[in-house]
Structures are given as structure tokens and as C-alpha cells.
């Protein structure tokens, strides 16, 4: 069969050498890149099965080499792309679908100290400044409250009536008209019956006569409004009443009590 194929002696050795080398290379490359595709497989199979030909064109070998290199490159690129895709999926896939709150975040949000409004402080009312004031001078008072005036200071029955008479039921309390010291608290037998005299220390004395009883003793200190006795009808008296006198400078120097008390805020109907 070989006699029918003319061949040149010059090309026998190189042609056989190239056929054996290209056949082994194509087999190895075909095995490595089996995934190269139907076209590459067809070329390789045709080359392998065409071993009956004594010669193989040099251009086919170069095409085979280029196709194998491209297939290898594509396979390597596909492998790198697959590896990169897997790596990307592993990075993008979260470890857990349920978000886990940070340990530093409390389950219940607590307001920070700076966010809590300060309690409003109520303004403290300024304490009033206490200033010392001079105590008001003791006021004079009427010796018998709500009593009827039955007789005023002046001439009566041909003699001087030296005081003012206050009428109330017997036993009504009689009050000191002003502060002072008791200088008499008895019945001296002088027609005044049981009487009390108070020296006020300012040049004036007051005299309370016809009492049923005295409630203070000689030398007692009294204040305006203190009870010094009870109304009665002792001495030269025609019925229960208080005979009230004001003495200026010394005892028995009587003056009209009405203008005296009026000047001190007490207006009597006389």
C-alpha cells in the first residue's frame, strides 16, 4: 500500500518526527482540555485518526497548538472566575439572617444623663427681714366696757362731782385704765368705800371707788386692761356704779377725765 504513495526522501524523517510529536501533544492536550468543545474535539480526532497519511501539514499543527492554548486559557479563566464567584458569595452571605444587637446597646434604651431634663427648682421665697421696732406705747382703755354714763365731772347738788360715774350690774369687772403701780386698795372711811388708786408714773393717777371688792394689793404692778376690782356700792353711794377720777401731779388734785381720755383715744359721752 505504501508503494502507491510517492514521497520524497528529503521529507520522510522530518514528517515522521513531526507526526509522532504532534500526535502525543494532541493526545495530552485533548485529555487536559476535554471541555474545549465539539470543534476542538473534532479537529483532534481527525488528526489522530488520520495517522494513515504519511505527512501532516505544518499549519494544522500550529492551529492545534493555538487552539489548545486558547482552550487552556479559557479553562483557567473559567476556573478563576468560578473561584472568584464563590469567594464573592461567601463574603456577601451574612452569617445570620437575624440581626444581633450589639452588646453595648441595652435592650431598653436608657436616656443619658445629659438627656434627662433637670427638675425645675422652685424659687425660694426670700425670708422677710426682721427689723426691730419700738413697742408701741401702752394704750389707755376705758375702765368699764359698754357701761352707761350716769354722771359727768362738774357741779352737782351744790358740790363738785370730781369724776365720771359708770353704771353696770353689780360685780362687773373694773379695769385699770393704764399701766402703773397700786398705791391704795382699801376702804379709808372717806366716803369712797372700797377703792383702788393707781400711780401711772407719768404725773397722773387714777382712782376707782365704791367697789364691792378689790382684786389687787398695795404695790401691785398692773397693766392697761387688768381687772383691779368689782363694781359695787360701798361708801357714800346710791346704787351700784363705778366712780372714776383722774388726779394730776398728786392725789386729790382731780381733773375732768373726759377731755383727758379723749386726748388718748377714748371718747366718753360727757
PDB file of C-alpha atoms in Angstrom:
ATOM      1  CA  UNK A   1       0.000   0.000   0.000  1.00  0.00           C
ATOM      2  CA  UNK A   2       2.868   2.285   0.611  1.00  0.00           C
ATOM      3  CA  UNK A   3       4.126   1.797  -2.932  1.00  0.00           C
ATOM      4  CA  UNK A   4       1.184   3.799  -4.268  1.00  0.00           C
ATOM      5  CA  UNK A   5       2.103   6.957  -2.262  1.00  0.00           C
ATOM      6  CA  UNK A   6       5.011   8.943  -3.689  1.00  0.00           C
ATOM      7  CA  UNK A   7       7.173  10.607  -1.070  1.00  0.00           C
ATOM      8  CA  UNK A   8      10.345  12.427  -1.128  1.00  0.00           C
ATOM      9  CA  UNK A   9      13.330  11.100   0.706  1.00  0.00           C
ATOM     10  CA  UNK A  10      14.055  14.605   1.985  1.00  0.00           C
ATOM     11  CA  UNK A  11      10.774  14.913   3.872  1.00  0.00           C
ATOM     12  CA  UNK A  12      10.439  11.410   5.351  1.00  0.00           C
ATOM     13  CA  UNK A  13      12.343  11.830   8.559  1.00  0.00           C
ATOM     14  CA  UNK A  14      11.046  15.284   9.458  1.00  0.00           C
ATOM     15  CA  UNK A  15       7.496  14.314   8.543  1.00  0.00           C
ATOM     16  CA  UNK A  16       7.568  11.198  10.722  1.00  0.00           C
ATOM     17  CA  UNK A  17       9.170  13.152  13.559  1.00  0.00           C
ATOM     18  CA  UNK A  18       6.553  15.862  13.411  1.00  0.00           C
ATOM     19  CA  UNK A  19       3.727  13.308  13.224  1.00  0.00           C
ATOM     20  CA  UNK A  20       4.849  11.411  16.287  1.00  0.00           C
ATOM     21  CA  UNK A  21       5.436  14.605  18.302  1.00  0.00           C
ATOM     22  CA  UNK A  22       2.182  16.248  17.278  1.00  0.00           C
ATOM     23  CA  UNK A  23       0.188  13.091  17.936  1.00  0.00           C
ATOM     24  CA  UNK A  24       1.450  12.776  21.519  1.00  0.00           C
ATOM     25  CA  UNK A  25       0.973  16.508  22.146  1.00  0.00           C
ATOM     26  CA  UNK A  26      -2.538  16.470  20.751  1.00  0.00           C
ATOM     27  CA  UNK A  27      -3.474  13.456  22.874  1.00  0.00           C
ATOM     28  CA  UNK A  28      -2.197  15.112  26.048  1.00  0.00           C
ATOM     29  CA  UNK A  29      -3.835  18.454  25.281  1.00  0.00           C
ATOM     30  CA  UNK A  30      -7.081  16.748  24.273  1.00  0.00           C
ATOM     31  CA  UNK A  31      -7.141  14.945  27.624  1.00  0.00           C
ATOM     32  CA  UNK A  32      -6.420  18.190  29.622  1.00  0.00           C
ATOM     33  CA  UNK A  33      -8.985  20.286  27.882  1.00  0.00           C
ATOM     34  CA  UNK A  34     -11.753  17.842  27.136  1.00  0.00           C
ATOM     35  CA  UNK A  35     -14.155  20.643  27.855  1.00  0.00           C
ATOM     36  CA  UNK A  36     -12.843  22.716  24.958  1.00  0.00           C
ATOM     37  CA  UNK A  37     -15.820  21.906  22.760  1.00  0.00           C
ATOM     38  CA  UNK A  38     -17.028  19.893  19.818  1.00  0.00           C
ATOM     39  CA  UNK A  39     -14.955  21.786  17.265  1.00  0.00           C
ATOM     40  CA  UNK A  40     -11.642  21.200  19.035  1.00  0.00           C
ATOM     41  CA  UNK A  41     -12.523  17.539  19.668  1.00  0.00           C
ATOM     42  CA  UNK A  42     -13.338  17.052  16.001  1.00  0.00           C
ATOM     43  CA  UNK A  43     -10.019  18.514  14.949  1.00  0.00           C
ATOM     44  CA  UNK A  44      -8.095  16.358  17.403  1.00  0.00           C
ATOM     45  CA  UNK A  45      -9.971  13.179  16.456  1.00  0.00           C
ATOM     46  CA  UNK A  46      -9.457  13.857  12.775  1.00  0.00           C
ATOM     47  CA  UNK A  47      -5.773  14.399  13.347  1.00  0.00           C
ATOM     48  CA  UNK A  48      -5.422  11.247  15.436  1.00  0.00           C
ATOM     49  CA  UNK A  49      -7.420   9.006  13.099  1.00  0.00           C
ATOM     50  CA  UNK A  50      -5.688  10.371  10.039  1.00  0.00           C
ATOM     51  CA  UNK A  51      -2.473   8.636  11.054  1.00  0.00           C
ATOM     52  CA  UNK A  52      -2.564   6.695   7.799  1.00  0.00           C
ATOM     53  CA  UNK A  53      -1.342   9.760   5.994  1.00  0.00           C
ATOM     54  CA  UNK A  54       2.381   9.919   5.866  1.00  0.00           C
ATOM     55  CA  UNK A  55       2.552  13.686   6.267  1.00  0.00           C
ATOM     56  CA  UNK A  56       0.663  16.395   8.335  1.00  0.00           C
ATOM     57  CA  UNK A  57       0.676  19.959   7.279  1.00  0.00           C
ATOM     58  CA  UNK A  58       2.676  22.316   9.474  1.00  0.00           C
ATOM     59  CA  UNK A  59      -0.199  24.833   9.540  1.00  0.00           C
ATOM     60  CA  UNK A  60      -2.520  22.280  11.154  1.00  0.00           C
ATOM     61  CA  UNK A  61      -0.029  21.735  13.966  1.00  0.00           C
ATOM     62  CA  UNK A  62       0.167  25.442  14.608  1.00  0.00           C
ATOM     63  CA  UNK A  63      -3.613  25.716  14.620  1.00  0.00           C
ATOM     64  CA  UNK A  64      -3.807  22.818  17.049  1.00  0.00           C
ATOM     65  CA  UNK A  65      -1.283  24.453  19.349  1.00  0.00           C
ATOM     66  CA  UNK A  66      -3.080  27.790  19.223  1.00  0.00           C
ATOM     67  CA  UNK A  67      -6.478  26.176  19.801  1.00  0.00           C
ATOM     68  CA  UNK A  68      -5.106  24.160  22.709  1.00  0.00           C
ATOM     69  CA  UNK A  69      -3.544  27.252  24.251  1.00  0.00           C
ATOM     70  CA  UNK A  70      -6.767  29.181  23.874  1.00  0.00           C
ATOM     71  CA  UNK A  71      -8.785  26.319  25.334  1.00  0.00           C
ATOM     72  CA  UNK A  72      -6.381  26.053  28.258  1.00  0.00           C
ATOM     73  CA  UNK A  73      -6.565  29.796  28.811  1.00  0.00           C
ATOM     74  CA  UNK A  74     -10.348  29.694  28.686  1.00  0.00           C
ATOM     75  CA  UNK A  75     -10.417  26.807  31.120  1.00  0.00           C
ATOM     76  CA  UNK A  76      -8.087  28.612  33.504  1.00  0.00           C
ATOM     77  CA  UNK A  77     -10.125  31.829  33.161  1.00  0.00           C
ATOM     78  CA  UNK A  78     -13.332  29.905  33.823  1.00  0.00           C
ATOM     79  CA  UNK A  79     -11.756  28.288  36.892  1.00  0.00           C
ATOM     80  CA  UNK A  80     -10.578  31.670  38.192  1.00  0.00           C
ATOM     81  CA  UNK A  81     -13.998  33.194  37.537  1.00  0.00           C
ATOM     82  CA  UNK A  82     -15.707  30.336  39.375  1.00  0.00           C
ATOM     83  CA  UNK A  83     -13.316  30.696  42.308  1.00  0.00           C
ATOM     84  CA  UNK A  84     -13.867  34.446  42.390  1.00  0.00           C
ATOM     85  CA  UNK A  85     -17.643  33.974  42.245  1.00  0.00           C
ATOM     86  CA  UNK A  86     -17.527  31.515  45.144  1.00  0.00           C
ATOM     87  CA  UNK A  87     -15.358  33.881  47.154  1.00  0.00           C
ATOM     88  CA  UNK A  88     -17.765  36.757  46.432  1.00  0.00           C
ATOM     89  CA  UNK A  89     -20.760  34.687  47.510  1.00  0.00           C
ATOM     90  CA  UNK A  90     -19.050  33.729  50.754  1.00  0.00           C
ATOM     91  CA  UNK A  91     -18.345  37.403  51.518  1.00  0.00           C
ATOM     92  CA  UNK A  92     -21.834  38.600  50.640  1.00  0.00           C
ATOM     93  CA  UNK A  93     -23.687  35.868  52.511  1.00  0.00           C
ATOM     94  CA  UNK A  94     -24.362  37.092  56.112  1.00  0.00           C
ATOM     95  CA  UNK A  95     -23.587  34.703  58.938  1.00  0.00           C
ATOM     96  CA  UNK A  96     -27.087  35.043  60.309  1.00  0.00           C
ATOM     97  CA  UNK A  97     -30.295  36.441  58.878  1.00  0.00           C
ATOM     98  CA  UNK A  98     -31.380  37.698  62.292  1.00  0.00           C
ATOM     99  CA  UNK A  99     -29.651  40.903  63.301  1.00  0.00           C
ATOM    100  CA  UNK A 100     -27.992  40.551  66.663  1.00  0.00           C
ATOM    101  CA  UNK A 101     -27.960  43.768  68.695  1.00  0.00           C
ATOM    102  CA  UNK A 102     -24.584  44.949  69.819  1.00  0.00           C
ATOM    103  CA  UNK A 103     -23.647  44.053  73.344  1.00  0.00           C
ATOM    104  CA  UNK A 104     -23.046  47.695  74.055  1.00  0.00           C
ATOM    105  CA  UNK A 105     -26.657  48.549  73.226  1.00  0.00           C
ATOM    106  CA  UNK A 106     -29.118  47.947  76.062  1.00  0.00           C
ATOM    107  CA  UNK A 107     -32.371  46.134  75.298  1.00  0.00           C
ATOM    108  CA  UNK A 108     -34.246  49.091  76.674  1.00  0.00           C
ATOM    109  CA  UNK A 109     -32.828  52.417  75.628  1.00  0.00           C
ATOM    110  CA  UNK A 110     -31.884  54.357  78.694  1.00  0.00           C
ATOM    111  CA  UNK A 111     -31.766  58.139  78.433  1.00  0.00           C
ATOM    112  CA  UNK A 112     -28.348  59.523  79.000  1.00  0.00           C
ATOM    113  CA  UNK A 113     -27.694  61.715  81.973  1.00  0.00           C
ATOM    114  CA  UNK A 114     -27.436  64.707  79.680  1.00  0.00           C
ATOM    115  CA  UNK A 115     -30.804  63.901  78.051  1.00  0.00           C
ATOM    116  CA  UNK A 116     -32.731  63.759  81.350  1.00  0.00           C
ATOM    117  CA  UNK A 117     -34.244  67.189  81.985  1.00  0.00           C
ATOM    118  CA  UNK A 118     -33.288  68.639  85.279  1.00  0.00           C
ATOM    119  CA  UNK A 119     -36.010  69.006  87.751  1.00  0.00           C
ATOM    120  CA  UNK A 120     -37.118  72.553  87.917  1.00  0.00           C
ATOM    121  CA  UNK A 121     -36.006  74.176  91.122  1.00  0.00           C
ATOM    122  CA  UNK A 122     -38.699  76.157  92.831  1.00  0.00           C
ATOM    123  CA  UNK A 123     -37.542  79.664  93.666  1.00  0.00           C
ATOM    124  CA  UNK A 124     -37.073  80.026  97.374  1.00  0.00           C
ATOM    125  CA  UNK A 125     -39.124  82.804  98.778  1.00  0.00           C
ATOM    126  CA  UNK A 126     -36.943  85.372 100.392  1.00  0.00           C
ATOM    127  CA  UNK A 127     -37.402  85.338 104.115  1.00  0.00           C
ATOM    128  CA  UNK A 128     -38.702  88.623 105.412  1.00  0.00           C
ATOM    129  CA  UNK A 129     -36.074  90.676 107.118  1.00  0.00           C
ATOM    130  CA  UNK A 130     -36.975  91.114 110.733  1.00  0.00           C
ATOM    131  CA  UNK A 131     -36.392  94.614 111.912  1.00  0.00           C
ATOM    132  CA  UNK A 132     -36.566  95.672 115.476  1.00  0.00           C
ATOM    133  CA  UNK A 133     -39.382  98.044 116.088  1.00  0.00           C
ATOM    134  CA  UNK A 134     -40.089 100.041 119.147  1.00  0.00           C
ATOM    135  CA  UNK A 135     -43.047  98.622 121.010  1.00  0.00           C
ATOM    136  CA  UNK A 136     -45.986 100.989 120.804  1.00  0.00           C
ATOM    137  CA  UNK A 137     -46.730 102.901 123.916  1.00  0.00           C
ATOM    138  CA  UNK A 138     -49.405 101.195 126.037  1.00  0.00           C
ATOM    139  CA  UNK A 139     -52.839 102.483 125.094  1.00  0.00           C
ATOM    140  CA  UNK A 140     -55.300 103.830 127.569  1.00  0.00           C
ATOM    141  CA  UNK A 141     -58.599 101.961 127.938  1.00  0.00           C
ATOM    142  CA  UNK A 142     -61.990 102.748 129.368  1.00  0.00           C
ATOM    143  CA  UNK A 143     -62.297 101.396 132.943  1.00  0.00           C
ATOM    144  CA  UNK A 144     -65.679  99.730 132.275  1.00  0.00           C
ATOM    145  CA  UNK A 145     -66.600  98.500 128.810  1.00  0.00           C
ATOM    146  CA  UNK A 146     -70.101  99.197 127.430  1.00  0.00           C
ATOM    147  CA  UNK A 147     -71.195 100.939 130.618  1.00  0.00           C
ATOM    148  CA  UNK A 148     -73.739 103.768 130.687  1.00  0.00           C
ATOM    149  CA  UNK A 149     -72.531 107.193 131.829  1.00  0.00           C
ATOM    150  CA  UNK A 150     -74.865 108.359 134.628  1.00  0.00           C
ATOM    151  CA  UNK A 151     -72.948 111.434 135.813  1.00  0.00           C
ATOM    152  CA  UNK A 152     -70.090 113.578 134.413  1.00  0.00           C
ATOM    153  CA  UNK A 153     -67.437 115.768 136.012  1.00  0.00           C
ATOM    154  CA  UNK A 154     -68.788 119.105 137.369  1.00  0.00           C
ATOM    155  CA  UNK A 155     -71.041 120.725 139.975  1.00  0.00           C
ATOM    156  CA  UNK A 156     -73.804 118.528 141.322  1.00  0.00           C
ATOM    157  CA  UNK A 157     -76.222 119.350 144.202  1.00  0.00           C
ATOM    158  CA  UNK A 158     -74.144 122.352 145.071  1.00  0.00           C
ATOM    159  CA  UNK A 159     -70.845 120.498 145.311  1.00  0.00           C
ATOM    160  CA  UNK A 160     -68.161 119.405 142.794  1.00  0.00           C
ATOM    161  CA  UNK A 161     -68.643 115.979 141.426  1.00  0.00           C
ATOM    162  CA  UNK A 162     -64.940 115.288 140.769  1.00  0.00           C
ATOM    163  CA  UNK A 163     -65.299 112.273 138.428  1.00  0.00           C
ATOM    164  CA  UNK A 164     -67.457 110.267 135.994  1.00  0.00           C
ATOM    165  CA  UNK A 165     -69.934 107.584 137.076  1.00  0.00           C
ATOM    166  CA  UNK A 166     -70.253 104.304 135.051  1.00  0.00           C
ATOM    167  CA  UNK A 167     -73.340 102.134 135.690  1.00  0.00           C
ATOM    168  CA  UNK A 168     -73.358  98.352 135.170  1.00  0.00           C
ATOM    169  CA  UNK A 169     -74.760  95.419 137.151  1.00  0.00           C
ATOM    170  CA  UNK A 170     -73.040  94.775 140.452  1.00  0.00           C
ATOM    171  CA  UNK A 171     -69.979  92.582 140.181  1.00  0.00           C
ATOM    172  CA  UNK A 172     -68.931  93.829 136.719  1.00  0.00           C
ATOM    173  CA  UNK A 173     -65.112  93.809 136.422  1.00  0.00           C
ATOM    174  CA  UNK A 174     -63.338  97.153 136.706  1.00  0.00           C
ATOM    175  CA  UNK A 175     -60.145  97.574 134.627  1.00  0.00           C
ATOM    176  CA  UNK A 176     -57.014  99.639 135.099  1.00  0.00           C
ATOM    177  CA  UNK A 177     -57.069 102.486 132.577  1.00  0.00           C
ATOM    178  CA  UNK A 178     -53.277 102.380 132.136  1.00  0.00           C
ATOM    179  CA  UNK A 179     -50.078 100.714 133.351  1.00  0.00           C
ATOM    180  CA  UNK A 180     -48.943 101.584 136.842  1.00  0.00           C
ATOM    181  CA  UNK A 181     -48.432 100.719 140.490  1.00  0.00           C
ATOM    182  CA  UNK A 182     -51.205 100.261 143.031  1.00  0.00           C
ATOM    183  CA  UNK A 183     -50.847 102.837 145.855  1.00  0.00           C
ATOM    184  CA  UNK A 184     -54.192 102.193 147.605  1.00  0.00           C
ATOM    185  CA  UNK A 185     -56.525  99.170 147.766  1.00  0.00           C
ATOM    186  CA  UNK A 186     -58.860  99.525 150.761  1.00  0.00           C
ATOM    187  CA  UNK A 187     -61.722 101.436 152.433  1.00  0.00           C
ATOM    188  CA  UNK A 188     -60.246 104.528 154.018  1.00  0.00           C
ATOM    189  CA  UNK A 189     -63.547 105.728 155.520  1.00  0.00           C
ATOM    190  CA  UNK A 190     -63.593 108.836 153.368  1.00  0.00           C
ATOM    191  CA  UNK A 191     -66.911 108.191 151.619  1.00  0.00           C
ATOM    192  CA  UNK A 192     -65.298 106.362 148.630  1.00  0.00           C
ATOM    193  CA  UNK A 193     -65.894 102.968 150.165  1.00  0.00           C
ATOM    194  CA  UNK A 194     -63.545 100.248 148.871  1.00  0.00           C
ATOM    195  CA  UNK A 195     -61.313 101.963 146.325  1.00  0.00           C
ATOM    196  CA  UNK A 196     -58.102 101.442 144.366  1.00  0.00           C
ATOM    197  CA  UNK A 197     -55.583 104.142 143.356  1.00  0.00           C
ATOM    198  CA  UNK A 198     -53.034 103.506 140.555  1.00  0.00           C
ATOM    199  CA  UNK A 199     -49.982 105.754 140.051  1.00  0.00           C
ATOM    200  CA  UNK A 200     -49.071 105.659 136.329  1.00  0.00           C
ATOM    201  CA  UNK A 201     -45.621 107.181 136.828  1.00  0.00           C
ATOM    202  CA  UNK A 202     -46.182 109.961 134.291  1.00  0.00           C
ATOM    203  CA  UNK A 203     -47.608 112.572 136.640  1.00  0.00           C
ATOM    204  CA  UNK A 204     -51.140 111.123 136.612  1.00  0.00           C
ATOM    205  CA  UNK A 205     -53.074 108.896 138.996  1.00  0.00           C
ATOM    206  CA  UNK A 206     -56.467 107.198 138.528  1.00  0.00           C
ATOM    207  CA  UNK A 207     -58.961 106.456 141.321  1.00  0.00           C
ATOM    208  CA  UNK A 208     -61.645 103.682 141.255  1.00  0.00           C
ATOM    209  CA  UNK A 209     -64.279 103.974 144.043  1.00  0.00           C
ATOM    210  CA  UNK A 210     -67.388 102.255 145.501  1.00  0.00           C
ATOM    211  CA  UNK A 211     -66.073  98.741 144.634  1.00  0.00           C
ATOM    212  CA  UNK A 212     -67.599  95.661 146.137  1.00  0.00           C
ATOM    213  CA  UNK A 213     -64.121  94.136 146.401  1.00  0.00           C
ATOM    214  CA  UNK A 214     -60.522  94.874 145.375  1.00  0.00           C
ATOM    215  CA  UNK A 215     -58.637  92.316 143.227  1.00  0.00           C
ATOM    216  CA  UNK A 216     -55.146  93.798 143.707  1.00  0.00           C
ATOM    217  CA  UNK A 217     -52.994  94.680 146.698  1.00  0.00           C
ATOM    218  CA  UNK A 218     -50.821  97.621 147.659  1.00  0.00           C
ATOM    219  CA  UNK A 219     -47.697  97.842 145.475  1.00  0.00           C
ATOM    220  CA  UNK A 220     -49.009  95.541 142.712  1.00  0.00           C
ATOM    221  CA  UNK A 221     -47.919  96.250 139.144  1.00  0.00           C
ATOM    222  CA  UNK A 222     -50.844  96.407 136.730  1.00  0.00           C
ATOM    223  CA  UNK A 223     -51.207  96.868 133.003  1.00  0.00           C
ATOM    224  CA  UNK A 224     -53.889  98.601 130.988  1.00  0.00           C
ATOM    225  CA  UNK A 225     -56.992  96.398 130.952  1.00  0.00           C
ATOM    226  CA  UNK A 226     -56.111  94.325 134.057  1.00  0.00           C
ATOM    227  CA  UNK A 227     -59.014  93.693 136.445  1.00  0.00           C
ATOM    228  CA  UNK A 228     -58.380  95.558 139.684  1.00  0.00           C
ATOM    229  CA  UNK A 229     -61.798  95.061 141.381  1.00  0.00           C
ATOM    230  CA  UNK A 230     -65.535  94.503 141.004  1.00  0.00           C
ATOM    231  CA  UNK A 231     -68.253  97.098 140.749  1.00  0.00           C
ATOM    232  CA  UNK A 232     -70.273  97.710 143.958  1.00  0.00           C
ATOM    233  CA  UNK A 233     -71.973 100.346 146.107  1.00  0.00           C
ATOM    234  CA  UNK A 234     -69.741 100.816 149.157  1.00  0.00           C
ATOM    235  CA  UNK A 235     -69.189 104.232 150.790  1.00  0.00           C
ATOM    236  CA  UNK A 236     -71.412 107.195 150.011  1.00  0.00           C
ATOM    237  CA  UNK A 237     -73.297 105.577 147.096  1.00  0.00           C
ATOM    238  CA  UNK A 238     -76.900 105.482 145.942  1.00  0.00           C
ATOM    239  CA  UNK A 239     -76.535 102.255 143.966  1.00  0.00           C
ATOM    240  CA  UNK A 240     -74.033 100.006 142.186  1.00  0.00           C
ATOM    241  CA  UNK A 241     -71.715 102.053 139.994  1.00  0.00           C
ATOM    242  CA  UNK A 242     -68.066 102.966 139.430  1.00  0.00           C
ATOM    243  CA  UNK A 243     -66.856 106.419 140.386  1.00  0.00           C
ATOM    244  CA  UNK A 244     -63.741 107.138 138.243  1.00  0.00           C
ATOM    245  CA  UNK A 245     -61.343 110.074 138.828  1.00  0.00           C
ATOM    246  CA  UNK A 246     -58.079 111.370 137.258  1.00  0.00           C
ATOM    247  CA  UNK A 247     -55.590 113.150 139.525  1.00  0.00           C
ATOM    248  CA  UNK A 248     -52.808 115.289 138.086  1.00  0.00           C
ATOM    249  CA  UNK A 249     -49.447 115.580 139.876  1.00  0.00           C
ATOM    250  CA  UNK A 250     -50.704 114.368 143.246  1.00  0.00           C
ATOM    251  CA  UNK A 251     -53.669 112.701 144.922  1.00  0.00           C
ATOM    252  CA  UNK A 252     -56.771 114.816 145.370  1.00  0.00           C
ATOM    253  CA  UNK A 253     -55.905 117.141 142.535  1.00  0.00           C
ATOM    254  CA  UNK A 254     -58.775 115.933 140.343  1.00  0.00           C
ATOM    255  CA  UNK A 255     -59.232 116.975 136.680  1.00  0.00           C
ATOM    256  CA  UNK A 256     -62.029 116.284 134.213  1.00  0.00           C
ATOM    257  CA  UNK A 257     -61.490 112.701 132.950  1.00  0.00           C
ATOM    258  CA  UNK A 258     -63.484 113.218 129.705  1.00  0.00           C
ATOM    259  CA  UNK A 259     -61.075 115.519 127.803  1.00  0.00           C
ATOM    260  CA  UNK A 260     -58.123 113.679 129.307  1.00  0.00           C
ATOM    261  CA  UNK A 261     -59.273 110.300 127.934  1.00  0.00           C
ATOM    262  CA  UNK A 262     -60.468 111.835 124.667  1.00  0.00           C
ATOM    263  CA  UNK A 263     -56.924 113.084 124.047  1.00  0.00           C
ATOM    264  CA  UNK A 264     -55.795 109.478 124.426  1.00  0.00           C
ATOM    265  CA  UNK A 265     -58.333 107.937 122.030  1.00  0.00           C
ATOM    266  CA  UNK A 266     -61.231 107.264 124.399  1.00  0.00           C
ATOM    267  CA  UNK A 267     -64.352 109.309 123.706  1.00  0.00           C
ATOM    268  CA  UNK A 268     -66.818 109.339 126.585  1.00  0.00           C
ATOM    269  CA  UNK A 269     -70.321 110.782 126.400  1.00  0.00           C
ATOM    270  CA  UNK A 270     -69.568 113.699 128.702  1.00  0.00           C
TER     271      UNK A 270
END
